Amino acid sequence: MTVTLGEGRTPLLHAPRLSERFGVDIWLKWEGANPTGSFKDRGMSVAVTKAVEEGATGVICASTGNTAASAAAYAARAGIEAIIVVAGGAAASSKLVQVRAVGGRIVEVPGTFSDAYAEAARLAVDGVVLVNSTNEHRIEGQKTAAFEVLEQLGEMPDVLALPYGGGGNTKAYARGFLEKTGELPRFHPTEAERRADTVASAIRIVEPNHLAEVQAVLERSGGSVVTVNDDELVAAWRMLGTEEGLFCEPASAAGIAAVARGVAQPGERVVCVVTGHGLKDPDAIQRLAL
Ligand code: F0G
């Protein structure tokens, strides 16, 4: 039985004002339209379905919040337990509200995302399955976003720009494009300069789990990691809201920040993956809104 909440099939929206501003053809893959408000739902449907097939009694993950909200919702849907490990104070408040609303259990540990991940991996025993993006089923689910981009655009974009946290989503898009076409667009995963305490709380990850795979994707696609500061992220976030009406969380605007940095040549077609909904991080909004 598939554990689903209706994830995927999200809009690919043209961005006419941002396209004009930057002289490139910008499309927004709006992943905030997923059931729990982020792209994580694509892979979580597959990971929880497989966990249940294997007889799991629960799932566990470390998270900056979105994986948590997604894991807890899909676990509830499957009738199994969800344990969420967060680094003290690091996850945005609304994401933890989402976990509690569907009955997930939250464990706080001191330290960083890496400490939370180590603890989650340690607790993943006795029928409790780890559903971080190191779980291959997560990547298999997330690659469907690349299939949709190809269908919706009708061709391969020149550039894919997306936020870079642990690198799981970069790996998933690359797999999806390669499986369908044998080719890749130029990848520009975009990270926050202040990795440990950026305003973009979703990507507060200092040691990406998928570093080697991301490196391989960059070499093969001719792309590069873009590092932007918080002012650039906030400026991109505001532009998406005020010029295109798309309200995302700050991390999700990273692809636009990369475009503003000039990663695309005039006239190139760029897909920016807008990974999560703005309502997920109300504290950021209070601090940053105009
Ligand atoms: N955008 C959002 C909104 C995220 O929540 C994340 C990761 C990313 C981008 C980065 O994706 O890790 O595949 O490179 N959030 C994880 C979490 C860490 O726990 O929710 P990535």
PDB file of C-alpha atoms and ligand atoms in Angstrom:
ATOM      1  CA  MET A   1       0.000   0.000   0.000  1.00  0.00           C
ATOM      2  CA  THR A   2       1.352   3.401  -0.967  1.00  0.00           C
ATOM      3  CA  VAL A   3       1.571   5.922   1.836  1.00  0.00           C
ATOM      4  CA  THR A   4       0.568   9.164   0.147  1.00  0.00           C
ATOM      5  CA  LEU A   5      -0.868  12.575   0.966  1.00  0.00           C
ATOM      6  CA  GLY A   6      -1.063  13.699  -2.669  1.00  0.00           C
ATOM      7  CA  GLU A   7       2.540  14.911  -3.060  1.00  0.00           C
ATOM      8  CA  GLY A   8       4.144  15.992  -6.329  1.00  0.00           C
ATOM      9  CA  ARG A   9       2.626  17.415  -9.519  1.00  0.00           C
ATOM     10  CA  THR A  10       3.533  20.890  -8.305  1.00  0.00           C
ATOM     11  CA  PRO A  11       3.316  23.954 -10.561  1.00  0.00           C
ATOM     12  CA  LEU A  12       6.174  25.196 -12.730  1.00  0.00           C
ATOM     13  CA  LEU A  13       5.502  28.920 -12.826  1.00  0.00           C
ATOM     14  CA  HIS A  14       6.986  31.393 -15.258  1.00  0.00           C
ATOM     15  CA  ALA A  15       8.503  34.462 -13.538  1.00  0.00           C
ATOM     16  CA  PRO A  16       8.028  37.332 -16.007  1.00  0.00           C
ATOM     17  CA  ARG A  17       9.232  40.192 -13.804  1.00  0.00           C
ATOM     18  CA  LEU A  18      12.299  38.432 -12.493  1.00  0.00           C
ATOM     19  CA  SER A  19      13.084  37.248 -16.037  1.00  0.00           C
ATOM     20  CA  GLU A  20      13.000  40.822 -17.264  1.00  0.00           C
ATOM     21  CA  ARG A  21      15.028  42.096 -14.317  1.00  0.00           C
ATOM     22  CA  PHE A  22      17.844  39.595 -14.858  1.00  0.00           C
ATOM     23  CA  GLY A  23      17.644  39.159 -18.655  1.00  0.00           C
ATOM     24  CA  VAL A  24      17.171  35.383 -18.416  1.00  0.00           C
ATOM     25  CA  ASP A  25      14.105  33.141 -18.751  1.00  0.00           C
ATOM     26  CA  ILE A  26      13.191  32.151 -15.172  1.00  0.00           C
ATOM     27  CA  TRP A  27      10.834  29.352 -14.150  1.00  0.00           C
ATOM     28  CA  LEU A  28       9.917  28.511 -10.566  1.00  0.00           C
ATOM     29  CA  LYS A  29       9.319  24.895  -9.490  1.00  0.00           C
ATOM     30  CA  TRP A  30       6.937  25.620  -6.619  1.00  0.00           C
ATOM     31  CA  GLU A  31       7.529  22.860  -4.101  1.00  0.00           C
ATOM     32  CA  GLY A  32       5.779  24.740  -1.292  1.00  0.00           C
ATOM     33  CA  ALA A  33       2.596  23.387  -2.915  1.00  0.00           C
ATOM     34  CA  ASN A  34       3.299  19.907  -1.511  1.00  0.00           C
ATOM     35  CA  PRO A  35       1.061  18.554   1.320  1.00  0.00           C
ATOM     36  CA  THR A  36       3.330  19.560   4.218  1.00  0.00           C
ATOM     37  CA  GLY A  37       4.665  22.592   2.368  1.00  0.00           C
ATOM     38  CA  SER A  38       8.039  21.356   1.115  1.00  0.00           C
ATOM     39  CA  PHE A  39       9.714  19.118  -1.481  1.00  0.00           C
ATOM     40  CA  LYS A  40      10.484  16.551   1.215  1.00  0.00           C
ATOM     41  CA  ASP A  41       7.056  14.955   0.732  1.00  0.00           C
ATOM     42  CA  ARG A  42       8.066  13.413  -2.597  1.00  0.00           C
ATOM     43  CA  GLY A  43      10.733  11.228  -1.034  1.00  0.00           C
ATOM     44  CA  MET A  44       8.949  10.703   2.248  1.00  0.00           C
ATOM     45  CA  SER A  45       6.024   8.998   0.521  1.00  0.00           C
ATOM     46  CA  VAL A  46       8.422   6.413  -0.928  1.00  0.00           C
ATOM     47  CA  ALA A  47      10.583   6.042   2.205  1.00  0.00           C
ATOM     48  CA  VAL A  48       7.620   5.518   4.552  1.00  0.00           C
ATOM     49  CA  THR A  49       5.892   3.179   2.080  1.00  0.00           C
ATOM     50  CA  LYS A  50       9.049   1.031   1.953  1.00  0.00           C
ATOM     51  CA  ALA A  51       9.529   1.193   5.733  1.00  0.00           C
ATOM     52  CA  VAL A  52       5.996  -0.125   6.266  1.00  0.00           C
ATOM     53  CA  GLU A  53       6.589  -2.875   3.679  1.00  0.00           C
ATOM     54  CA  GLU A  54       9.642  -3.922   5.679  1.00  0.00           C
ATOM     55  CA  GLY A  55       7.570  -4.111   8.876  1.00  0.00           C
ATOM     56  CA  ALA A  56       8.826  -0.916  10.530  1.00  0.00           C
ATOM     57  CA  THR A  57       7.137   0.241  13.726  1.00  0.00           C
ATOM     58  CA  GLY A  58       8.444   3.762  13.327  1.00  0.00           C
ATOM     59  CA  VAL A  59      10.639   6.205  11.437  1.00  0.00           C
ATOM     60  CA  ILE A  60      13.294   8.589  12.709  1.00  0.00           C
ATOM     61  CA  CYS A  61      15.145  11.549  11.219  1.00  0.00           C
ATOM     62  CA  ALA A  62      17.375  14.467  12.073  1.00  0.00           C
ATOM     63  CA  SER A  63      16.070  17.711  10.681  1.00  0.00           C
ATOM     64  CA  THR A  64      16.181  21.477  10.435  1.00  0.00           C
ATOM     65  CA  GLY A  65      12.368  21.159  10.298  1.00  0.00           C
ATOM     66  CA  ASN A  66      11.008  20.262   6.880  1.00  0.00           C
ATOM     67  CA  THR A  67      12.083  16.644   6.842  1.00  0.00           C
ATOM     68  CA  ALA A  68      10.614  16.484  10.350  1.00  0.00           C
ATOM     69  CA  ALA A  69       7.223  17.876   9.331  1.00  0.00           C
ATOM     70  CA  SER A  70       7.101  15.512   6.379  1.00  0.00           C
ATOM     71  CA  ALA A  71       8.264  12.369   8.230  1.00  0.00           C
ATOM     72  CA  ALA A  72       5.769  12.964  11.040  1.00  0.00           C
ATOM     73  CA  ALA A  73       2.852  13.450   8.634  1.00  0.00           C
ATOM     74  CA  TYR A  74       3.602  10.357   6.512  1.00  0.00           C
ATOM     75  CA  ALA A  75       4.194   8.264   9.635  1.00  0.00           C
ATOM     76  CA  ALA A  76       0.813   9.330  11.010  1.00  0.00           C
ATOM     77  CA  ARG A  77      -0.749   8.477   7.662  1.00  0.00           C
ATOM     78  CA  ALA A  78       0.838   5.003   7.871  1.00  0.00           C
ATOM     79  CA  GLY A  79      -0.133   4.506  11.509  1.00  0.00           C
ATOM     80  CA  ILE A  80       3.448   4.236  12.759  1.00  0.00           C
ATOM     81  CA  GLU A  81       5.549   6.303  15.142  1.00  0.00           C
ATOM     82  CA  ALA A  82       7.786   9.246  14.166  1.00  0.00           C
ATOM     83  CA  ILE A  83      10.788  10.383  16.186  1.00  0.00           C
ATOM     84  CA  ILE A  84      12.325  13.705  15.226  1.00  0.00           C
ATOM     85  CA  VAL A  85      15.797  14.725  16.362  1.00  0.00           C
ATOM     86  CA  VAL A  86      16.573  18.443  16.204  1.00  0.00           C
ATOM     87  CA  ALA A  87      19.631  20.426  17.235  1.00  0.00           C
ATOM     88  CA  GLY A  88      18.640  22.706  20.122  1.00  0.00           C
ATOM     89  CA  GLY A  89      16.737  25.756  18.933  1.00  0.00           C
ATOM     90  CA  ALA A  90      17.702  25.304  15.279  1.00  0.00           C
ATOM     91  CA  ALA A  91      14.377  24.361  13.656  1.00  0.00           C
ATOM     92  CA  ALA A  92      11.794  26.986  12.692  1.00  0.00           C
ATOM     93  CA  SER A  93       8.862  27.007  15.119  1.00  0.00           C
ATOM     94  CA  SER A  94       6.056  26.311  12.629  1.00  0.00           C
ATOM     95  CA  LYS A  95       7.791  23.160  11.418  1.00  0.00           C
ATOM     96  CA  LEU A  96       7.793  21.788  14.956  1.00  0.00           C
ATOM     97  CA  VAL A  97       4.127  22.775  15.280  1.00  0.00           C
ATOM     98  CA  GLN A  98       3.514  20.647  12.185  1.00  0.00           C
ATOM     99  CA  VAL A  99       5.279  17.697  13.867  1.00  0.00           C
ATOM    100  CA  ARG A 100       3.245  18.024  17.065  1.00  0.00           C
ATOM    101  CA  ALA A 101      -0.032  18.420  15.188  1.00  0.00           C
ATOM    102  CA  VAL A 102       0.315  14.943  13.673  1.00  0.00           C
ATOM    103  CA  GLY A 103       1.642  13.259  16.813  1.00  0.00           C
ATOM    104  CA  GLY A 104       5.392  13.146  16.130  1.00  0.00           C
ATOM    105  CA  ARG A 105       7.801  12.947  19.070  1.00  0.00           C
ATOM    106  CA  ILE A 106      10.552  15.593  19.233  1.00  0.00           C
ATOM    107  CA  VAL A 107      13.955  14.919  20.796  1.00  0.00           C
ATOM    108  CA  GLU A 108      16.292  17.899  21.190  1.00  0.00           C
ATOM    109  CA  VAL A 109      20.045  17.393  21.311  1.00  0.00           C
ATOM    110  CA  PRO A 110      22.776  19.982  21.871  1.00  0.00           C
ATOM    111  CA  GLY A 111      25.007  20.911  18.940  1.00  0.00           C
ATOM    112  CA  THR A 112      24.539  21.087  15.172  1.00  0.00           C
ATOM    113  CA  PHE A 113      22.618  19.230  12.479  1.00  0.00           C
ATOM    114  CA  SER A 114      25.498  16.733  12.276  1.00  0.00           C
ATOM    115  CA  ASP A 115      25.104  15.925  15.986  1.00  0.00           C
ATOM    116  CA  ALA A 116      21.361  15.456  15.494  1.00  0.00           C
ATOM    117  CA  TYR A 117      22.021  13.192  12.501  1.00  0.00           C
ATOM    118  CA  ALA A 118      24.471  11.033  14.478  1.00  0.00           C
ATOM    119  CA  GLU A 119      21.895  10.646  17.247  1.00  0.00           C
ATOM    120  CA  ALA A 120      19.102   9.742  14.795  1.00  0.00           C
ATOM    121  CA  ALA A 121      21.330   7.128  13.129  1.00  0.00           C
ATOM    122  CA  ARG A 122      22.152   5.686  16.568  1.00  0.00           C
ATOM    123  CA  LEU A 123      18.453   5.427  17.512  1.00  0.00           C
ATOM    124  CA  ALA A 124      17.457   3.804  14.189  1.00  0.00           C
ATOM    125  CA  VAL A 125      17.239   0.246  15.541  1.00  0.00           C
ATOM    126  CA  ASP A 126      14.574  -2.331  16.418  1.00  0.00           C
ATOM    127  CA  GLY A 127      12.178  -1.629  13.557  1.00  0.00           C
ATOM    128  CA  VAL A 128      12.733   2.145  13.511  1.00  0.00           C
ATOM    129  CA  VAL A 129      13.898   3.228  10.037  1.00  0.00           C
ATOM    130  CA  LEU A 130      16.089   6.267   9.338  1.00  0.00           C
ATOM    131  CA  VAL A 131      14.366   8.507   6.755  1.00  0.00           C
ATOM    132  CA  ASN A 132      16.993  11.173   6.170  1.00  0.00           C
ATOM    133  CA  SER A 133      18.129  11.615   2.567  1.00  0.00           C
ATOM    134  CA  THR A 134      20.823   8.973   3.144  1.00  0.00           C
ATOM    135  CA  ASN A 135      17.833   6.609   2.780  1.00  0.00           C
ATOM    136  CA  GLU A 136      17.890   5.816  -0.974  1.00  0.00           C
ATOM    137  CA  HIS A 137      14.098   5.705  -1.179  1.00  0.00           C
ATOM    138  CA  ARG A 138      14.025   9.419  -0.387  1.00  0.00           C
ATOM    139  CA  ILE A 139      16.199  10.196  -3.423  1.00  0.00           C
ATOM    140  CA  GLU A 140      14.098   7.908  -5.619  1.00  0.00           C
ATOM    141  CA  GLY A 141      10.974   9.866  -4.667  1.00  0.00           C
ATOM    142  CA  GLN A 142      12.569  13.278  -5.024  1.00  0.00           C
ATOM    143  CA  LYS A 143      13.878  12.556  -8.522  1.00  0.00           C
ATOM    144  CA  THR A 144      10.281  12.785  -9.796  1.00  0.00           C
ATOM    145  CA  ALA A 145      10.584  16.572  -9.580  1.00  0.00           C
ATOM    146  CA  ALA A 146      13.102  16.434 -12.455  1.00  0.00           C
ATOM    147  CA  PHE A 147      10.662  14.310 -14.495  1.00  0.00           C
ATOM    148  CA  GLU A 148       8.001  16.977 -13.946  1.00  0.00           C
ATOM    149  CA  VAL A 149      10.314  19.851 -14.937  1.00  0.00           C
ATOM    150  CA  LEU A 150      11.049  18.074 -18.243  1.00  0.00           C
ATOM    151  CA  GLU A 151       7.344  17.454 -18.880  1.00  0.00           C
ATOM    152  CA  GLN A 152       6.225  20.944 -17.903  1.00  0.00           C
ATOM    153  CA  LEU A 153       8.961  22.790 -19.789  1.00  0.00           C
ATOM    154  CA  GLY A 154       8.903  20.400 -22.754  1.00  0.00           C
ATOM    155  CA  GLU A 155      12.718  20.402 -22.850  1.00  0.00           C
ATOM    156  CA  MET A 156      15.820  20.474 -20.679  1.00  0.00           C
ATOM    157  CA  PRO A 157      16.479  23.858 -19.011  1.00  0.00           C
ATOM    158  CA  ASP A 158      19.961  25.360 -19.435  1.00  0.00           C
ATOM    159  CA  VAL A 159      20.419  25.865 -15.700  1.00  0.00           C
ATOM    160  CA  LEU A 160      19.008  24.400 -12.490  1.00  0.00           C
ATOM    161  CA  ALA A 161      19.505  26.607  -9.407  1.00  0.00           C
ATOM    162  CA  LEU A 162      18.451  25.341  -5.988  1.00  0.00           C
ATOM    163  CA  PRO A 163      19.290  25.644  -2.281  1.00  0.00           C
ATOM    164  CA  TYR A 164      22.148  23.481  -1.031  1.00  0.00           C
ATOM    165  CA  GLY A 165      21.807  21.973   2.431  1.00  0.00           C
ATOM    166  CA  GLY A 166      22.865  18.339   2.680  1.00  0.00           C
ATOM    167  CA  GLY A 167      22.873  17.948  -1.118  1.00  0.00           C
ATOM    168  CA  GLY A 168      20.179  15.255  -1.304  1.00  0.00           C
ATOM    169  CA  ASN A 169      17.963  17.297  -3.587  1.00  0.00           C
ATOM    170  CA  THR A 170      20.833  18.101  -5.964  1.00  0.00           C
ATOM    171  CA  LYS A 171      21.573  14.385  -6.179  1.00  0.00           C
ATOM    172  CA  ALA A 172      17.889  13.562  -6.742  1.00  0.00           C
ATOM    173  CA  TYR A 173      17.386  16.086  -9.589  1.00  0.00           C
ATOM    174  CA  ALA A 174      20.574  14.865 -11.266  1.00  0.00           C
ATOM    175  CA  ARG A 175      19.366  11.277 -11.092  1.00  0.00           C
ATOM    176  CA  GLY A 176      15.972  12.221 -12.505  1.00  0.00           C
ATOM    177  CA  PHE A 177      17.379  14.189 -15.460  1.00  0.00           C
ATOM    178  CA  LEU A 178      19.937  11.496 -16.251  1.00  0.00           C
ATOM    179  CA  GLU A 179      17.378   8.700 -16.146  1.00  0.00           C
ATOM    180  CA  LYS A 180      15.035  10.463 -18.578  1.00  0.00           C
ATOM    181  CA  THR A 181      17.517  12.018 -20.987  1.00  0.00           C
ATOM    182  CA  GLY A 182      21.088  10.952 -20.228  1.00  0.00           C
ATOM    183  CA  GLU A 183      21.904  14.650 -19.850  1.00  0.00           C
ATOM    184  CA  LEU A 184      22.107  17.320 -17.185  1.00  0.00           C
ATOM    185  CA  PRO A 185      21.392  21.048 -17.078  1.00  0.00           C
ATOM    186  CA  ARG A 186      24.138  23.169 -15.498  1.00  0.00           C
ATOM    187  CA  PHE A 187      23.684  22.753 -11.754  1.00  0.00           C
ATOM    188  CA  HIS A 188      24.128  25.641  -9.318  1.00  0.00           C
ATOM    189  CA  PRO A 189      23.416  24.436  -5.782  1.00  0.00           C
ATOM    190  CA  THR A 190      23.420  27.574  -3.652  1.00  0.00           C
ATOM    191  CA  GLU A 191      24.591  27.632  -0.053  1.00  0.00           C
ATOM    192  CA  ALA A 192      24.531  30.252   2.667  1.00  0.00           C
ATOM    193  CA  GLU A 193      27.845  31.838   3.537  1.00  0.00           C
ATOM    194  CA  ARG A 194      26.960  31.706   7.247  1.00  0.00           C
ATOM    195  CA  ARG A 195      26.200  28.008   7.134  1.00  0.00           C
ATOM    196  CA  ALA A 196      25.923  27.517  10.866  1.00  0.00           C
ATOM    197  CA  ASP A 197      23.618  30.421  11.668  1.00  0.00           C
ATOM    198  CA  THR A 198      22.215  31.786   8.403  1.00  0.00           C
ATOM    199  CA  VAL A 199      18.772  33.372   8.430  1.00  0.00           C
ATOM    200  CA  ALA A 200      17.874  30.521   6.051  1.00  0.00           C
ATOM    201  CA  SER A 201      17.392  28.044   8.905  1.00  0.00           C
ATOM    202  CA  ALA A 202      16.414  25.179   6.570  1.00  0.00           C
ATOM    203  CA  ILE A 203      19.977  24.984   5.223  1.00  0.00           C
ATOM    204  CA  ARG A 204      21.925  25.392   8.474  1.00  0.00           C
ATOM    205  CA  ILE A 205      24.185  22.465   7.579  1.00  0.00           C
ATOM    206  CA  VAL A 206      27.956  22.738   7.865  1.00  0.00           C
ATOM    207  CA  GLU A 207      28.881  19.235   6.673  1.00  0.00           C
ATOM    208  CA  PRO A 208      26.695  18.134   3.730  1.00  0.00           C
ATOM    209  CA  ASN A 209      25.975  14.391   3.729  1.00  0.00           C
ATOM    210  CA  HIS A 210      26.151  14.183  -0.061  1.00  0.00           C
ATOM    211  CA  LEU A 211      29.263  16.286  -0.670  1.00  0.00           C
ATOM    212  CA  ALA A 212      30.989  13.766  -2.960  1.00  0.00           C
ATOM    213  CA  GLU A 213      27.885  13.176  -5.104  1.00  0.00           C
ATOM    214  CA  VAL A 214      27.280  16.922  -5.429  1.00  0.00           C
ATOM    215  CA  GLN A 215      30.873  17.353  -6.576  1.00  0.00           C
ATOM    216  CA  ALA A 216      30.354  14.681  -9.234  1.00  0.00           C
ATOM    217  CA  VAL A 217      27.180  16.402 -10.482  1.00  0.00           C
ATOM    218  CA  LEU A 218      29.010  19.731 -10.755  1.00  0.00           C
ATOM    219  CA  GLU A 219      31.860  18.219 -12.750  1.00  0.00           C
ATOM    220  CA  ARG A 220      29.552  16.384 -15.097  1.00  0.00           C
ATOM    221  CA  SER A 221      27.203  19.335 -15.632  1.00  0.00           C
ATOM    222  CA  GLY A 222      29.765  22.146 -15.800  1.00  0.00           C
ATOM    223  CA  GLY A 223      28.139  23.873 -12.832  1.00  0.00           C
ATOM    224  CA  SER A 224      29.384  25.193  -9.522  1.00  0.00           C
ATOM    225  CA  VAL A 225      28.366  25.801  -5.933  1.00  0.00           C
ATOM    226  CA  VAL A 226      27.295  29.399  -5.373  1.00  0.00           C
ATOM    227  CA  THR A 227      27.846  30.903  -1.933  1.00  0.00           C
ATOM    228  CA  VAL A 228      25.592  33.839  -1.059  1.00  0.00           C
ATOM    229  CA  ASN A 229      25.349  35.955   2.059  1.00  0.00           C
ATOM    230  CA  ASP A 230      22.210  36.513   4.085  1.00  0.00           C
ATOM    231  CA  ASP A 231      21.559  39.950   2.560  1.00  0.00           C
ATOM    232  CA  GLU A 232      21.497  38.354  -0.904  1.00  0.00           C
ATOM    233  CA  LEU A 233      19.170  35.594   0.300  1.00  0.00           C
ATOM    234  CA  VAL A 234      16.802  38.078   1.897  1.00  0.00           C
ATOM    235  CA  ALA A 235      16.815  40.305  -1.194  1.00  0.00           C
ATOM    236  CA  ALA A 236      15.948  37.287  -3.378  1.00  0.00           C
ATOM    237  CA  TRP A 237      13.260  36.199  -0.924  1.00  0.00           C
ATOM    238  CA  ARG A 238      11.651  39.672  -1.005  1.00  0.00           C
ATOM    239  CA  MET A 239      11.770  39.762  -4.812  1.00  0.00           C
ATOM    240  CA  LEU A 240       9.981  36.436  -5.118  1.00  0.00           C
ATOM    241  CA  GLY A 241       7.238  37.713  -2.837  1.00  0.00           C
ATOM    242  CA  THR A 242       6.770  41.251  -4.040  1.00  0.00           C
ATOM    243  CA  GLU A 243       7.475  40.772  -7.773  1.00  0.00           C
ATOM    244  CA  GLU A 244       6.041  37.303  -8.406  1.00  0.00           C
ATOM    245  CA  GLY A 245       3.600  36.774  -5.508  1.00  0.00           C
ATOM    246  CA  LEU A 246       5.396  33.664  -4.345  1.00  0.00           C
ATOM    247  CA  PHE A 247       5.830  33.495  -0.579  1.00  0.00           C
ATOM    248  CA  CYS A 248       8.555  31.007   0.311  1.00  0.00           C
ATOM    249  CA  GLU A 249      10.830  30.495   3.287  1.00  0.00           C
ATOM    250  CA  PRO A 250      14.186  32.325   3.060  1.00  0.00           C
ATOM    251  CA  ALA A 251      16.288  29.243   2.134  1.00  0.00           C
ATOM    252  CA  SER A 252      13.989  28.548  -0.798  1.00  0.00           C
ATOM    253  CA  ALA A 253      14.945  31.795  -2.542  1.00  0.00           C
ATOM    254  CA  ALA A 254      18.572  30.659  -2.898  1.00  0.00           C
ATOM    255  CA  GLY A 255      18.163  29.819  -6.603  1.00  0.00           C
ATOM    256  CA  ILE A 256      17.070  33.385  -7.335  1.00  0.00           C
ATOM    257  CA  ALA A 257      20.037  34.692  -5.339  1.00  0.00           C
ATOM    258  CA  ALA A 258      22.251  32.588  -7.628  1.00  0.00           C
ATOM    259  CA  VAL A 259      20.627  34.133 -10.710  1.00  0.00           C
ATOM    260  CA  ALA A 260      21.206  37.586  -9.224  1.00  0.00           C
ATOM    261  CA  ARG A 261      24.877  36.595  -8.928  1.00  0.00           C
ATOM    262  CA  GLY A 262      24.934  36.008 -12.680  1.00  0.00           C
ATOM    263  CA  VAL A 263      25.085  32.214 -12.988  1.00  0.00           C
ATOM    264  CA  ALA A 264      22.993  32.323 -16.175  1.00  0.00           C
ATOM    265  CA  GLN A 265      23.937  33.938 -19.491  1.00  0.00           C
ATOM    266  CA  PRO A 266      21.512  36.353 -21.208  1.00  0.00           C
ATOM    267  CA  GLY A 267      18.538  34.478 -22.647  1.00  0.00           C
ATOM    268  CA  GLU A 268      19.280  31.194 -20.922  1.00  0.00           C
ATOM    269  CA  ARG A 269      16.391  29.232 -19.454  1.00  0.00           C
ATOM    270  CA  VAL A 270      16.728  28.733 -15.705  1.00  0.00           C
ATOM    271  CA  VAL A 271      14.620  26.622 -13.384  1.00  0.00           C
ATOM    272  CA  CYS A 272      14.823  27.763  -9.759  1.00  0.00           C
ATOM    273  CA  VAL A 273      13.576  25.186  -7.284  1.00  0.00           C
ATOM    274  CA  VAL A 274      11.544  27.006  -4.622  1.00  0.00           C
ATOM    275  CA  THR A 275      11.670  24.339  -1.958  1.00  0.00           C
ATOM    276  CA  GLY A 276       9.385  25.356   0.902  1.00  0.00           C
ATOM    277  CA  HIS A 277       6.411  27.539   1.877  1.00  0.00           C
ATOM    278  CA  GLY A 278       6.806  30.915   3.579  1.00  0.00           C
ATOM    279  CA  LEU A 279       4.380  30.086   6.379  1.00  0.00           C
ATOM    280  CA  LYS A 280       6.916  27.595   7.699  1.00  0.00           C
ATOM    281  CA  ASP A 281       9.176  30.279   9.122  1.00  0.00           C
ATOM    282  CA  PRO A 282       7.111  33.084  10.675  1.00  0.00           C
ATOM    283  CA  ASP A 283      10.002  34.234  12.878  1.00  0.00           C
ATOM    284  CA  ALA A 284      12.047  35.017   9.779  1.00  0.00           C
ATOM    285  CA  ILE A 285       9.119  36.941   8.380  1.00  0.00           C
ATOM    286  CA  GLN A 286       8.773  39.026  11.540  1.00  0.00           C
ATOM    287  CA  ARG A 287      12.460  39.877  11.415  1.00  0.00           C
ATOM    288  CA  LEU A 288      12.704  40.506   7.680  1.00  0.00           C
ATOM    289  CA  ALA A 289       9.376  41.642   6.273  1.00  0.00           C
ATOM    290  CA  LEU A 290       9.131  45.096   4.791  1.00  0.00           C
TER     291      LEU A 290
HETATM  292  N1  F0G B   1      15.202  23.936   1.057  1.00  0.00           N
HETATM  293  C1  F0G B   1      14.505  23.640   2.160  1.00  0.00           C
HETATM  294  C2  F0G B   1      13.257  24.401   2.417  1.00  0.00           C
HETATM  295  C3  F0G B   1      14.971  22.620   3.029  1.00  0.00           C
HETATM  296  O1  F0G B   1      14.266  22.329   4.116  1.00  0.00           O
HETATM  297  C4  F0G B   1      16.176  21.955   2.737  1.00  0.00           C
HETATM  298  C5  F0G B   1      16.685  20.901   3.606  1.00  0.00           C
HETATM  299  C6  F0G B   1      16.863  22.320   1.577  1.00  0.00           C
HETATM  300  C7  F0G B   1      16.341  23.309   0.753  1.00  0.00           C
HETATM  301  C8  F0G B   1      18.161  21.683   1.192  1.00  0.00           C
HETATM  302  O2  F0G B   1      17.986  20.459   0.580  1.00  0.00           O
HETATM  303  O3  F0G B   1      19.453  19.116   2.069  1.00  0.00           O
HETATM  304  O4  F0G B   1      18.568  18.183  -0.063  1.00  0.00           O
HETATM  305  O5  F0G B   1      20.333  19.957  -0.068  1.00  0.00           O
HETATM  306  N2  F0G B   1      16.167  20.631   4.719  1.00  0.00           N
HETATM  307  C9  F0G B   1      16.569  19.486   5.567  1.00  0.00           C
HETATM  308  C10 F0G B   1      15.557  19.270   6.676  1.00  0.00           C
HETATM  309  C11 F0G B   1      17.960  19.578   6.049  1.00  0.00           C
HETATM  310  O6  F0G B   1      15.902  18.721   7.726  1.00  0.00           O
HETATM  311  O7  F0G B   1      14.394  19.625   6.490  1.00  0.00           O
HETATM  312  P1  F0G B   1      19.156  19.349   0.609  1.00  0.00           P
END
